[in-house]
């Protein structure tokens, strides 16, 4: 190879890599379908969106179709995607699908996802043959997020790697979201969603319950479902079987 020394004042163009391949994790909202996307499904979805209007904002949506066996035609997925977009919900993929559902969903622009664990690309994978590309699991340590200031209406606090502790009041219209447990040492007048990555062991602890909505691993109860006996009391919320239980905290 011959070495070239440019003259003074000569511009030299330096070749740059046109792209890079990196592994990166993002948080997505998983919508578990208990059946086909019929009128009852969209009625329940519209109700949830009215109760938690900020929960789906700017969040990619993944459809869990494990219990929606009747959903299998490309035209059905196309219609479902269009109806979700009309509600400003943007589905990017499905999980729990059969191979037939995966093929039909792909025709509607949806990808098939497996699991939900964070992964990064293995070093040197870009030099391997396509069939040899692998993803290695990268588990970040849990981290507790501590909030000491009041959470105002319209604010959203997200603990994306562990528990969330709030030492101040949570106003109506505010939203607390955590992969782990949520502890509120003040009045909860907004919404609290724990275990959003599917952790069914997560719990919510609250010193003064006045919540608009509480949820654990996708199961939720609204203010109408909580009942007057639990209002303005110290409570813990947890899952037992497939029921979201709310009990006074002694």
mmCIF file of C-alpha atoms in Angstrom, residues 45-178:
data_model
loop_
_atom_site.group_PDB
_atom_site.id
_atom_site.type_symbol
_atom_site.label_atom_id
_atom_site.label_comp_id
_atom_site.label_asym_id
_atom_site.label_seq_id
_atom_site.Cartn_x
_atom_site.Cartn_y
_atom_site.Cartn_z
ATOM 1 C CA UNK A 45 -59.766 -0.348 26.068
ATOM 2 C CA UNK A 46 -61.587 2.986 25.744
ATOM 3 C CA UNK A 47 -62.556 2.798 29.413
ATOM 4 C CA UNK A 48 -58.947 2.164 30.430
ATOM 5 C CA UNK A 49 -57.729 5.068 28.295
ATOM 6 C CA UNK A 50 -60.225 7.414 29.928
ATOM 7 C CA UNK A 51 -59.079 6.307 33.373
ATOM 8 C CA UNK A 52 -55.352 6.467 32.581
ATOM 9 C CA UNK A 53 -55.070 8.901 29.646
ATOM 10 C CA UNK A 54 -51.312 9.399 29.981
ATOM 11 C CA UNK A 55 -50.302 5.772 30.359
ATOM 12 C CA UNK A 56 -50.042 5.061 26.615
ATOM 13 C CA UNK A 57 -48.522 8.402 25.567
ATOM 14 C CA UNK A 58 -45.351 7.948 23.463
ATOM 15 C CA UNK A 59 -45.134 4.276 24.443
ATOM 16 C CA UNK A 60 -44.707 1.530 21.832
ATOM 17 C CA UNK A 61 -47.458 -1.057 22.148
ATOM 18 C CA UNK A 62 -46.987 -4.832 22.048
ATOM 19 C CA UNK A 63 -50.049 -7.062 21.701
ATOM 20 C CA UNK A 64 -50.025 -10.320 23.676
ATOM 21 C CA UNK A 65 -52.238 -12.627 21.591
ATOM 22 C CA UNK A 66 -51.628 -15.851 23.512
ATOM 23 C CA UNK A 67 -55.312 -16.002 24.510
ATOM 24 C CA UNK A 68 -56.644 -14.579 21.242
ATOM 25 C CA UNK A 69 -56.583 -17.789 19.222
ATOM 26 C CA UNK A 70 -59.406 -16.600 16.954
ATOM 27 C CA UNK A 71 -57.250 -13.725 15.712
ATOM 28 C CA UNK A 72 -55.372 -15.163 12.765
ATOM 29 C CA UNK A 73 -56.081 -13.478 9.448
ATOM 30 C CA UNK A 74 -53.960 -10.700 7.966
ATOM 31 C CA UNK A 75 -57.066 -8.572 7.365
ATOM 32 C CA UNK A 76 -57.978 -8.858 11.058
ATOM 33 C CA UNK A 77 -54.549 -7.623 12.140
ATOM 34 C CA UNK A 78 -54.686 -4.775 9.621
ATOM 35 C CA UNK A 79 -58.081 -3.715 10.971
ATOM 36 C CA UNK A 80 -56.837 -3.978 14.563
ATOM 37 C CA UNK A 81 -53.768 -1.832 13.833
ATOM 38 C CA UNK A 82 -55.922 0.826 12.146
ATOM 39 C CA UNK A 83 -58.389 0.928 15.047
ATOM 40 C CA UNK A 84 -55.528 1.291 17.541
ATOM 41 C CA UNK A 85 -53.964 4.102 15.531
ATOM 42 C CA UNK A 86 -57.307 5.882 15.481
ATOM 43 C CA UNK A 87 -56.928 5.981 19.273
ATOM 44 C CA UNK A 88 -53.315 7.243 18.945
ATOM 45 C CA UNK A 89 -51.972 3.841 19.999
ATOM 46 C CA UNK A 90 -49.092 2.551 17.899
ATOM 47 C CA UNK A 91 -48.596 -1.216 17.907
ATOM 48 C CA UNK A 92 -45.110 -2.376 16.926
ATOM 49 C CA UNK A 93 -45.350 -6.121 17.484
ATOM 50 C CA UNK A 94 -47.002 -9.163 19.012
ATOM 51 C CA UNK A 95 -45.992 -11.832 21.486
ATOM 52 C CA UNK A 96 -47.391 -15.205 22.475
ATOM 53 C CA UNK A 97 -48.299 -15.836 18.831
ATOM 54 C CA UNK A 98 -48.564 -19.034 16.830
ATOM 55 C CA UNK A 99 -46.508 -19.222 13.607
ATOM 56 C CA UNK A 100 -49.698 -18.588 11.636
ATOM 57 C CA UNK A 101 -50.503 -15.496 13.701
ATOM 58 C CA UNK A 102 -46.931 -14.293 13.290
ATOM 59 C CA UNK A 103 -47.157 -14.521 9.497
ATOM 60 C CA UNK A 104 -50.515 -12.734 9.437
ATOM 61 C CA UNK A 105 -49.315 -10.005 11.800
ATOM 62 C CA UNK A 106 -46.181 -9.471 9.709
ATOM 63 C CA UNK A 107 -48.431 -8.664 6.769
ATOM 64 C CA UNK A 108 -49.947 -5.899 8.911
ATOM 65 C CA UNK A 109 -46.530 -4.424 9.727
ATOM 66 C CA UNK A 110 -46.092 -6.076 13.139
ATOM 67 C CA UNK A 111 -43.048 -8.033 14.255
ATOM 68 C CA UNK A 112 -43.066 -11.101 16.495
ATOM 69 C CA UNK A 113 -41.303 -10.615 19.840
ATOM 70 C CA UNK A 114 -40.118 -13.298 22.207
ATOM 71 C CA UNK A 115 -39.950 -12.646 25.939
ATOM 72 C CA UNK A 116 -39.174 -9.218 27.295
ATOM 73 C CA UNK A 117 -35.690 -9.342 28.770
ATOM 74 C CA UNK A 118 -33.115 -6.693 27.950
ATOM 75 C CA UNK A 119 -30.455 -7.781 25.461
ATOM 76 C CA UNK A 120 -27.414 -6.271 23.792
ATOM 77 C CA UNK A 121 -25.625 -7.451 20.662
ATOM 78 C CA UNK A 122 -22.555 -9.585 21.190
ATOM 79 C CA UNK A 123 -19.239 -7.908 20.366
ATOM 80 C CA UNK A 124 -17.987 -8.803 16.923
ATOM 81 C CA UNK A 125 -21.410 -9.961 15.799
ATOM 82 C CA UNK A 126 -21.319 -7.511 12.893
ATOM 83 C CA UNK A 127 -18.476 -9.539 11.422
ATOM 84 C CA UNK A 128 -20.302 -12.841 11.724
ATOM 85 C CA UNK A 129 -22.540 -14.448 9.180
ATOM 86 C CA UNK A 130 -26.223 -13.409 9.518
ATOM 87 C CA UNK A 131 -27.207 -16.821 10.845
ATOM 88 C CA UNK A 132 -24.574 -16.508 13.580
ATOM 89 C CA UNK A 133 -25.777 -13.237 15.044
ATOM 90 C CA UNK A 134 -26.612 -13.743 18.689
ATOM 91 C CA UNK A 135 -28.107 -11.647 21.464
ATOM 92 C CA UNK A 136 -26.674 -11.970 24.942
ATOM 93 C CA UNK A 137 -28.701 -11.170 28.004
ATOM 94 C CA UNK A 138 -27.608 -8.061 29.861
ATOM 95 C CA UNK A 139 -29.288 -7.667 33.227
ATOM 96 C CA UNK A 140 -28.859 -4.261 34.847
ATOM 97 C CA UNK A 141 -28.860 -4.086 38.653
ATOM 98 C CA UNK A 142 -32.095 -3.024 40.288
ATOM 99 C CA UNK A 143 -32.232 0.613 41.290
ATOM 100 C CA UNK A 144 -34.674 2.358 43.636
ATOM 101 C CA UNK A 145 -35.933 5.784 42.595
ATOM 102 C CA UNK A 146 -36.589 8.170 45.498
ATOM 103 C CA UNK A 147 -38.853 11.208 45.005
ATOM 104 C CA UNK A 148 -39.001 13.772 47.809
ATOM 105 C CA UNK A 149 -40.982 16.547 46.105
ATOM 106 C CA UNK A 150 -44.768 16.551 45.499
ATOM 107 C CA UNK A 151 -45.796 14.952 42.202
ATOM 108 C CA UNK A 152 -47.976 17.469 40.384
ATOM 109 C CA UNK A 153 -50.913 16.867 38.051
ATOM 110 C CA UNK A 154 -49.684 15.865 34.592
ATOM 111 C CA UNK A 155 -46.324 14.592 35.855
ATOM 112 C CA UNK A 156 -45.241 11.009 35.163
ATOM 113 C CA UNK A 157 -42.548 9.351 37.312
ATOM 114 C CA UNK A 158 -41.087 6.096 35.959
ATOM 115 C CA UNK A 159 -38.764 3.799 37.906
ATOM 116 C CA UNK A 160 -37.540 1.674 35.019
ATOM 117 C CA UNK A 161 -35.161 -0.595 36.970
ATOM 118 C CA UNK A 162 -36.722 -1.192 40.364
ATOM 119 C CA UNK A 163 -38.896 0.246 43.128
ATOM 120 C CA UNK A 164 -40.331 3.746 43.358
ATOM 121 C CA UNK A 165 -40.523 5.567 46.698
ATOM 122 C CA UNK A 166 -42.446 8.843 46.946
ATOM 123 C CA UNK A 167 -42.118 10.820 50.175
ATOM 124 C CA UNK A 168 -44.711 13.485 49.255
ATOM 125 C CA UNK A 169 -48.303 13.814 47.999
ATOM 126 C CA UNK A 170 -49.270 12.622 44.519
ATOM 127 C CA UNK A 171 -51.847 14.926 42.929
ATOM 128 C CA UNK A 172 -54.843 13.948 40.842
ATOM 129 C CA UNK A 173 -53.740 13.522 37.221
ATOM 130 C CA UNK A 174 -50.198 12.466 38.188
ATOM 131 C CA UNK A 175 -48.852 9.012 37.366
ATOM 132 C CA UNK A 176 -46.389 6.714 39.141
ATOM 133 C CA UNK A 177 -44.970 3.772 37.169
ATOM 134 C CA UNK A 178 -42.442 1.183 38.333
#
